[in-house]
């Protein structure tokens, strides 16, 4: 029997940082999949705010009557086939093996269940600690690192949703960014200071059924992050990258175009 789990798939947490150059981590497993915390490199001109990049721990809940799982949902144990391998990873990147393993995580035979926090009445600062890729879904993720000397890191997640839910969620993210071009991320800066954070969302043409480039740009010299979301039917490729110590991003859109070729 498949288990519905009350949880969501994290798009981004704490607006001041994402996965970044020089990140460190440790692997997770199917029974308790956790994407490790990334350490943000700090350069002479850029600072970093506190952040947590973990996927929520899966905690089974009592399910006396489990609804049938939508056949469009591909379970995490099968979604791993859509992730890059050592043979298929795009040029200039490699699987993250700094700590002796490829940092892969997935929801196994479980299906996540949750609700989005980005409704039309949600306050803008909900973005500081929110979950958007949720609903009834499964996922698999893999960490990458650049090999071009820039020390970028990337978190690749492929999520599979109930029919129609992926399109609704991308629309929700676009609407939220249009309504909330910025928010105040409280007590995440130096000395517990507040950090004004800009949100920039723009469409990417010719990528999947639709694609969105979403940036969180904290002001005051803090490092930001960029997420490219690519919808392919009821599946979503979520590629998240952070700025390096100079505040620059890798070509996230180009990397997403290569990774999207692996998603069926």
mmCIF file of C-alpha atoms in Angstrom:
data_model
loop_
_atom_site.group_PDB
_atom_site.id
_atom_site.type_symbol
_atom_site.label_atom_id
_atom_site.label_comp_id
_atom_site.label_asym_id
_atom_site.label_seq_id
_atom_site.Cartn_x
_atom_site.Cartn_y
_atom_site.Cartn_z
ATOM 1 C CA UNK A 1 0.000 0.000 0.000
ATOM 2 C CA UNK A 2 1.348 3.476 -0.864
ATOM 3 C CA UNK A 3 1.595 5.989 1.941
ATOM 4 C CA UNK A 4 0.408 9.587 1.718
ATOM 5 C CA UNK A 5 2.752 11.834 3.673
ATOM 6 C CA UNK A 6 1.970 15.336 4.867
ATOM 7 C CA UNK A 7 4.877 17.330 3.503
ATOM 8 C CA UNK A 8 5.889 19.435 0.536
ATOM 9 C CA UNK A 9 8.791 19.636 -1.864
ATOM 10 C CA UNK A 10 10.885 22.699 -1.106
ATOM 11 C CA UNK A 11 11.585 25.108 -3.953
ATOM 12 C CA UNK A 12 13.671 27.504 -1.921
ATOM 13 C CA UNK A 13 14.086 28.378 1.721
ATOM 14 C CA UNK A 14 15.320 31.580 3.365
ATOM 15 C CA UNK A 15 15.484 34.197 0.667
ATOM 16 C CA UNK A 16 19.104 35.142 1.149
ATOM 17 C CA UNK A 17 20.726 32.021 -0.290
ATOM 18 C CA UNK A 18 20.279 28.842 -2.289
ATOM 19 C CA UNK A 19 22.776 26.155 -3.175
ATOM 20 C CA UNK A 20 26.028 27.923 -3.855
ATOM 21 C CA UNK A 21 29.637 27.609 -4.858
ATOM 22 C CA UNK A 22 31.690 25.614 -2.381
ATOM 23 C CA UNK A 23 28.633 23.980 -0.755
ATOM 24 C CA UNK A 24 29.035 20.935 1.505
ATOM 25 C CA UNK A 25 26.556 18.180 2.197
ATOM 26 C CA UNK A 26 25.846 14.591 3.142
ATOM 27 C CA UNK A 27 23.503 12.118 1.457
ATOM 28 C CA UNK A 28 19.936 11.057 2.236
ATOM 29 C CA UNK A 29 17.927 7.867 1.678
ATOM 30 C CA UNK A 30 14.538 6.841 0.397
ATOM 31 C CA UNK A 31 13.070 6.122 3.824
ATOM 32 C CA UNK A 32 13.962 9.587 5.168
ATOM 33 C CA UNK A 33 15.103 11.634 2.170
ATOM 34 C CA UNK A 34 16.917 14.806 3.164
ATOM 35 C CA UNK A 35 18.780 17.157 0.892
ATOM 36 C CA UNK A 36 21.786 18.360 2.873
ATOM 37 C CA UNK A 37 22.465 21.882 4.026
ATOM 38 C CA UNK A 38 24.783 23.852 1.747
ATOM 39 C CA UNK A 39 27.491 26.118 3.155
ATOM 40 C CA UNK A 40 27.652 29.466 1.361
ATOM 41 C CA UNK A 41 31.088 30.758 0.393
ATOM 42 C CA UNK A 42 31.645 34.351 1.478
ATOM 43 C CA UNK A 43 33.809 36.679 -0.587
ATOM 44 C CA UNK A 44 35.266 40.048 0.381
ATOM 45 C CA UNK A 45 32.355 41.913 -1.242
ATOM 46 C CA UNK A 46 29.444 39.608 -0.403
ATOM 47 C CA UNK A 47 27.928 38.341 2.801
ATOM 48 C CA UNK A 48 25.573 35.490 3.460
ATOM 49 C CA UNK A 49 22.445 35.102 5.526
ATOM 50 C CA UNK A 50 21.385 31.958 7.378
ATOM 51 C CA UNK A 51 19.674 29.325 5.274
ATOM 52 C CA UNK A 52 18.432 25.743 5.352
ATOM 53 C CA UNK A 53 18.158 23.793 2.111
ATOM 54 C CA UNK A 54 16.652 20.608 3.474
ATOM 55 C CA UNK A 55 13.669 18.797 2.079
ATOM 56 C CA UNK A 56 11.139 18.079 4.824
ATOM 57 C CA UNK A 57 11.486 14.810 6.684
ATOM 58 C CA UNK A 58 8.826 12.341 5.615
ATOM 59 C CA UNK A 59 6.629 11.392 8.576
ATOM 60 C CA UNK A 60 3.902 8.810 7.821
ATOM 61 C CA UNK A 61 0.455 9.829 9.040
ATOM 62 C CA UNK A 62 -2.515 7.558 9.838
ATOM 63 C CA UNK A 63 -4.399 6.802 6.646
ATOM 64 C CA UNK A 64 -7.476 4.676 7.361
ATOM 65 C CA UNK A 65 -8.829 5.381 3.877
ATOM 66 C CA UNK A 66 -6.184 6.212 1.264
ATOM 67 C CA UNK A 67 -7.512 7.675 -1.994
ATOM 68 C CA UNK A 68 -6.259 6.093 -5.176
ATOM 69 C CA UNK A 69 -3.026 7.655 -6.400
ATOM 70 C CA UNK A 70 -3.321 9.471 -9.700
ATOM 71 C CA UNK A 71 -1.641 7.329 -12.389
ATOM 72 C CA UNK A 72 0.157 10.428 -13.663
ATOM 73 C CA UNK A 73 2.338 10.397 -10.539
ATOM 74 C CA UNK A 74 5.622 8.570 -11.035
ATOM 75 C CA UNK A 75 7.032 7.443 -7.674
ATOM 76 C CA UNK A 76 10.385 8.708 -6.477
ATOM 77 C CA UNK A 77 12.035 5.323 -6.831
ATOM 78 C CA UNK A 78 11.289 5.496 -10.579
ATOM 79 C CA UNK A 79 11.927 9.252 -10.967
ATOM 80 C CA UNK A 80 15.592 8.595 -10.260
ATOM 81 C CA UNK A 81 15.834 7.479 -13.892
ATOM 82 C CA UNK A 82 15.253 11.125 -14.914
ATOM 83 C CA UNK A 83 18.231 12.418 -12.932
ATOM 84 C CA UNK A 84 21.666 12.951 -14.487
ATOM 85 C CA UNK A 85 24.221 10.176 -14.095
ATOM 86 C CA UNK A 86 27.990 10.249 -14.415
ATOM 87 C CA UNK A 87 27.488 9.418 -18.104
ATOM 88 C CA UNK A 88 24.668 11.903 -18.845
ATOM 89 C CA UNK A 89 25.608 14.914 -16.698
ATOM 90 C CA UNK A 90 26.022 18.023 -18.926
ATOM 91 C CA UNK A 91 29.473 19.245 -19.920
ATOM 92 C CA UNK A 92 31.102 21.404 -17.258
ATOM 93 C CA UNK A 93 29.305 19.604 -14.418
ATOM 94 C CA UNK A 94 29.723 16.420 -12.382
ATOM 95 C CA UNK A 95 27.805 14.555 -9.707
ATOM 96 C CA UNK A 96 28.655 15.857 -6.269
ATOM 97 C CA UNK A 97 30.888 13.193 -4.716
ATOM 98 C CA UNK A 98 32.970 15.331 -2.369
ATOM 99 C CA UNK A 99 31.947 13.252 0.621
ATOM 100 C CA UNK A 100 32.173 9.796 -0.889
ATOM 101 C CA UNK A 101 28.756 9.359 -2.496
ATOM 102 C CA UNK A 102 26.472 10.879 -5.076
ATOM 103 C CA UNK A 103 24.073 12.977 -3.055
ATOM 104 C CA UNK A 104 20.797 11.564 -4.293
ATOM 105 C CA UNK A 105 17.497 11.622 -2.457
ATOM 106 C CA UNK A 106 13.973 10.535 -3.367
ATOM 107 C CA UNK A 107 10.528 9.903 -1.895
ATOM 108 C CA UNK A 108 10.734 6.171 -2.567
ATOM 109 C CA UNK A 109 7.332 4.466 -2.715
ATOM 110 C CA UNK A 110 5.645 7.310 -0.815
ATOM 111 C CA UNK A 111 3.511 10.142 -2.195
ATOM 112 C CA UNK A 112 3.679 13.563 -0.572
ATOM 113 C CA UNK A 113 0.544 15.487 0.292
ATOM 114 C CA UNK A 114 0.393 19.154 1.228
ATOM 115 C CA UNK A 115 -0.927 22.594 0.262
ATOM 116 C CA UNK A 116 0.794 25.600 -1.248
ATOM 117 C CA UNK A 117 1.507 28.653 0.891
ATOM 118 C CA UNK A 118 1.374 31.134 -1.985
ATOM 119 C CA UNK A 119 -2.327 31.908 -2.302
ATOM 120 C CA UNK A 120 -3.618 35.350 -3.362
ATOM 121 C CA UNK A 121 -3.988 36.499 0.254
ATOM 122 C CA UNK A 122 -0.627 35.188 1.504
ATOM 123 C CA UNK A 123 1.688 37.914 2.869
ATOM 124 C CA UNK A 124 4.761 38.545 0.740
ATOM 125 C CA UNK A 125 7.176 37.490 3.462
ATOM 126 C CA UNK A 126 5.840 33.906 3.291
ATOM 127 C CA UNK A 127 8.530 33.491 0.615
ATOM 128 C CA UNK A 128 11.203 33.519 3.299
ATOM 129 C CA UNK A 129 10.354 30.011 4.443
ATOM 130 C CA UNK A 130 7.831 28.519 2.077
ATOM 131 C CA UNK A 131 6.974 25.358 0.223
ATOM 132 C CA UNK A 132 5.510 25.647 -3.263
ATOM 133 C CA UNK A 133 6.066 22.420 -5.188
ATOM 134 C CA UNK A 134 3.575 20.451 -3.178
ATOM 135 C CA UNK A 135 0.102 18.998 -3.527
ATOM 136 C CA UNK A 136 0.065 15.268 -4.238
ATOM 137 C CA UNK A 137 3.485 14.507 -5.636
ATOM 138 C CA UNK A 138 6.658 12.412 -5.574
ATOM 139 C CA UNK A 139 10.239 13.511 -6.189
ATOM 140 C CA UNK A 140 13.879 12.559 -6.709
ATOM 141 C CA UNK A 141 16.876 14.879 -6.449
ATOM 142 C CA UNK A 142 20.593 14.949 -7.119
ATOM 143 C CA UNK A 143 23.355 17.446 -6.336
ATOM 144 C CA UNK A 144 25.821 18.603 -8.977
ATOM 145 C CA UNK A 145 29.054 20.585 -8.869
ATOM 146 C CA UNK A 146 30.741 22.534 -11.632
ATOM 147 C CA UNK A 147 34.067 21.403 -13.069
ATOM 148 C CA UNK A 148 35.054 24.676 -14.745
ATOM 149 C CA UNK A 149 36.858 26.128 -11.740
ATOM 150 C CA UNK A 150 33.990 28.366 -10.580
ATOM 151 C CA UNK A 151 32.908 26.076 -7.719
ATOM 152 C CA UNK A 152 29.198 26.347 -8.451
ATOM 153 C CA UNK A 153 26.772 23.835 -7.000
ATOM 154 C CA UNK A 154 23.285 22.916 -8.163
ATOM 155 C CA UNK A 155 20.372 20.945 -6.754
ATOM 156 C CA UNK A 156 18.356 19.075 -9.403
ATOM 157 C CA UNK A 157 14.878 17.857 -8.445
ATOM 158 C CA UNK A 158 12.340 16.111 -10.658
ATOM 159 C CA UNK A 159 8.816 16.086 -9.200
ATOM 160 C CA UNK A 160 5.777 14.237 -10.522
ATOM 161 C CA UNK A 161 2.295 15.616 -9.795
ATOM 162 C CA UNK A 162 -1.383 14.764 -9.905
ATOM 163 C CA UNK A 163 -2.886 15.625 -13.293
ATOM 164 C CA UNK A 164 -3.022 19.398 -13.827
ATOM 165 C CA UNK A 165 -1.358 20.303 -10.533
ATOM 166 C CA UNK A 166 2.045 21.195 -11.976
ATOM 167 C CA UNK A 167 0.571 23.809 -14.322
ATOM 168 C CA UNK A 168 -1.457 25.313 -11.465
ATOM 169 C CA UNK A 169 1.607 25.611 -9.277
ATOM 170 C CA UNK A 170 3.717 27.405 -11.874
ATOM 171 C CA UNK A 171 0.823 29.816 -12.385
ATOM 172 C CA UNK A 172 0.692 30.391 -8.625
ATOM 173 C CA UNK A 173 4.408 31.203 -8.508
ATOM 174 C CA UNK A 174 4.085 33.670 -11.406
ATOM 175 C CA UNK A 175 1.119 35.387 -9.761
ATOM 176 C CA UNK A 176 2.903 35.594 -6.424
ATOM 177 C CA UNK A 177 6.037 37.161 -7.944
ATOM 178 C CA UNK A 178 3.907 39.711 -9.812
ATOM 179 C CA UNK A 179 2.075 40.634 -6.595
ATOM 180 C CA UNK A 180 5.172 40.595 -4.387
ATOM 181 C CA UNK A 181 8.212 42.037 -6.203
ATOM 182 C CA UNK A 182 10.048 42.155 -2.866
ATOM 183 C CA UNK A 183 9.752 41.193 0.789
ATOM 184 C CA UNK A 184 11.635 41.700 4.029
ATOM 185 C CA UNK A 185 13.464 38.586 5.203
ATOM 186 C CA UNK A 186 13.613 39.163 8.938
ATOM 187 C CA UNK A 187 16.599 38.463 11.159
ATOM 188 C CA UNK A 188 18.657 36.561 8.581
ATOM 189 C CA UNK A 189 21.389 39.158 8.026
ATOM 190 C CA UNK A 190 24.522 40.041 9.948
ATOM 191 C CA UNK A 191 23.753 40.414 13.626
ATOM 192 C CA UNK A 192 20.174 39.300 13.094
ATOM 193 C CA UNK A 193 19.318 42.205 10.819
ATOM 194 C CA UNK A 194 16.455 42.236 8.312
ATOM 195 C CA UNK A 195 17.277 41.849 4.613
ATOM 196 C CA UNK A 196 15.205 43.371 1.812
ATOM 197 C CA UNK A 197 14.894 40.716 -0.927
ATOM 198 C CA UNK A 198 13.754 41.256 -4.506
ATOM 199 C CA UNK A 199 11.844 38.566 -6.420
ATOM 200 C CA UNK A 200 12.254 38.389 -10.195
ATOM 201 C CA UNK A 201 10.327 35.862 -12.292
ATOM 202 C CA UNK A 202 10.428 35.671 -16.072
ATOM 203 C CA UNK A 203 9.337 33.042 -18.597
ATOM 204 C CA UNK A 204 11.860 31.004 -20.580
ATOM 205 C CA UNK A 205 10.732 30.256 -24.117
ATOM 206 C CA UNK A 206 11.223 26.973 -25.937
ATOM 207 C CA UNK A 207 11.789 24.897 -22.825
ATOM 208 C CA UNK A 208 9.336 22.102 -21.965
ATOM 209 C CA UNK A 209 5.638 22.949 -21.982
ATOM 210 C CA UNK A 210 6.489 26.075 -20.015
ATOM 211 C CA UNK A 211 9.422 27.308 -17.968
ATOM 212 C CA UNK A 212 10.054 29.979 -15.361
ATOM 213 C CA UNK A 213 13.300 31.583 -14.213
ATOM 214 C CA UNK A 214 12.865 32.689 -10.586
ATOM 215 C CA UNK A 215 15.507 34.727 -8.731
ATOM 216 C CA UNK A 216 15.678 35.796 -5.104
ATOM 217 C CA UNK A 217 18.056 38.739 -4.798
ATOM 218 C CA UNK A 218 18.777 39.943 -1.246
ATOM 219 C CA UNK A 219 20.021 43.509 -1.066
ATOM 220 C CA UNK A 220 23.044 44.739 0.878
ATOM 221 C CA UNK A 221 25.729 42.461 -0.518
ATOM 222 C CA UNK A 222 24.137 39.132 0.412
ATOM 223 C CA UNK A 223 24.257 36.170 -1.969
ATOM 224 C CA UNK A 224 21.105 35.301 -3.898
ATOM 225 C CA UNK A 225 19.797 32.201 -5.611
ATOM 226 C CA UNK A 226 18.202 31.303 -8.921
ATOM 227 C CA UNK A 227 15.695 28.551 -9.657
ATOM 228 C CA UNK A 228 14.594 27.401 -13.104
ATOM 229 C CA UNK A 229 11.318 25.465 -13.169
ATOM 230 C CA UNK A 230 10.522 23.477 -16.307
ATOM 231 C CA UNK A 231 7.118 21.819 -16.649
ATOM 232 C CA UNK A 232 6.970 18.753 -18.866
ATOM 233 C CA UNK A 233 3.396 17.497 -18.719
ATOM 234 C CA UNK A 234 2.703 16.756 -15.047
ATOM 235 C CA UNK A 235 6.377 16.647 -14.130
ATOM 236 C CA UNK A 236 8.517 19.596 -13.045
ATOM 237 C CA UNK A 237 12.279 19.892 -13.312
ATOM 238 C CA UNK A 238 13.432 22.159 -10.482
ATOM 239 C CA UNK A 239 17.026 23.382 -10.898
ATOM 240 C CA UNK A 240 18.295 25.565 -8.081
ATOM 241 C CA UNK A 241 21.669 27.318 -8.065
ATOM 242 C CA UNK A 242 23.224 29.930 -5.809
ATOM 243 C CA UNK A 243 25.557 32.789 -6.591
ATOM 244 C CA UNK A 244 29.277 32.283 -6.161
ATOM 245 C CA UNK A 245 31.322 34.378 -3.729
ATOM 246 C CA UNK A 246 31.340 37.231 -6.239
ATOM 247 C CA UNK A 247 27.567 37.239 -6.588
ATOM 248 C CA UNK A 248 27.546 35.678 -10.066
ATOM 249 C CA UNK A 249 25.283 32.820 -11.215
ATOM 250 C CA UNK A 250 26.134 29.978 -13.596
ATOM 251 C CA UNK A 251 24.186 29.760 -16.859
ATOM 252 C CA UNK A 252 21.272 28.128 -15.074
ATOM 253 C CA UNK A 253 18.933 28.277 -18.061
ATOM 254 C CA UNK A 254 21.438 26.488 -20.319
ATOM 255 C CA UNK A 255 21.964 23.775 -17.693
ATOM 256 C CA UNK A 256 18.189 23.367 -17.344
ATOM 257 C CA UNK A 257 17.850 22.906 -21.114
ATOM 258 C CA UNK A 258 20.280 20.003 -20.998
ATOM 259 C CA UNK A 259 18.735 18.398 -17.926
ATOM 260 C CA UNK A 260 15.207 18.708 -19.308
ATOM 261 C CA UNK A 261 16.169 16.304 -22.106
ATOM 262 C CA UNK A 262 16.336 13.536 -19.480
ATOM 263 C CA UNK A 263 12.763 14.078 -18.244
ATOM 264 C CA UNK A 264 10.103 12.040 -20.058
#
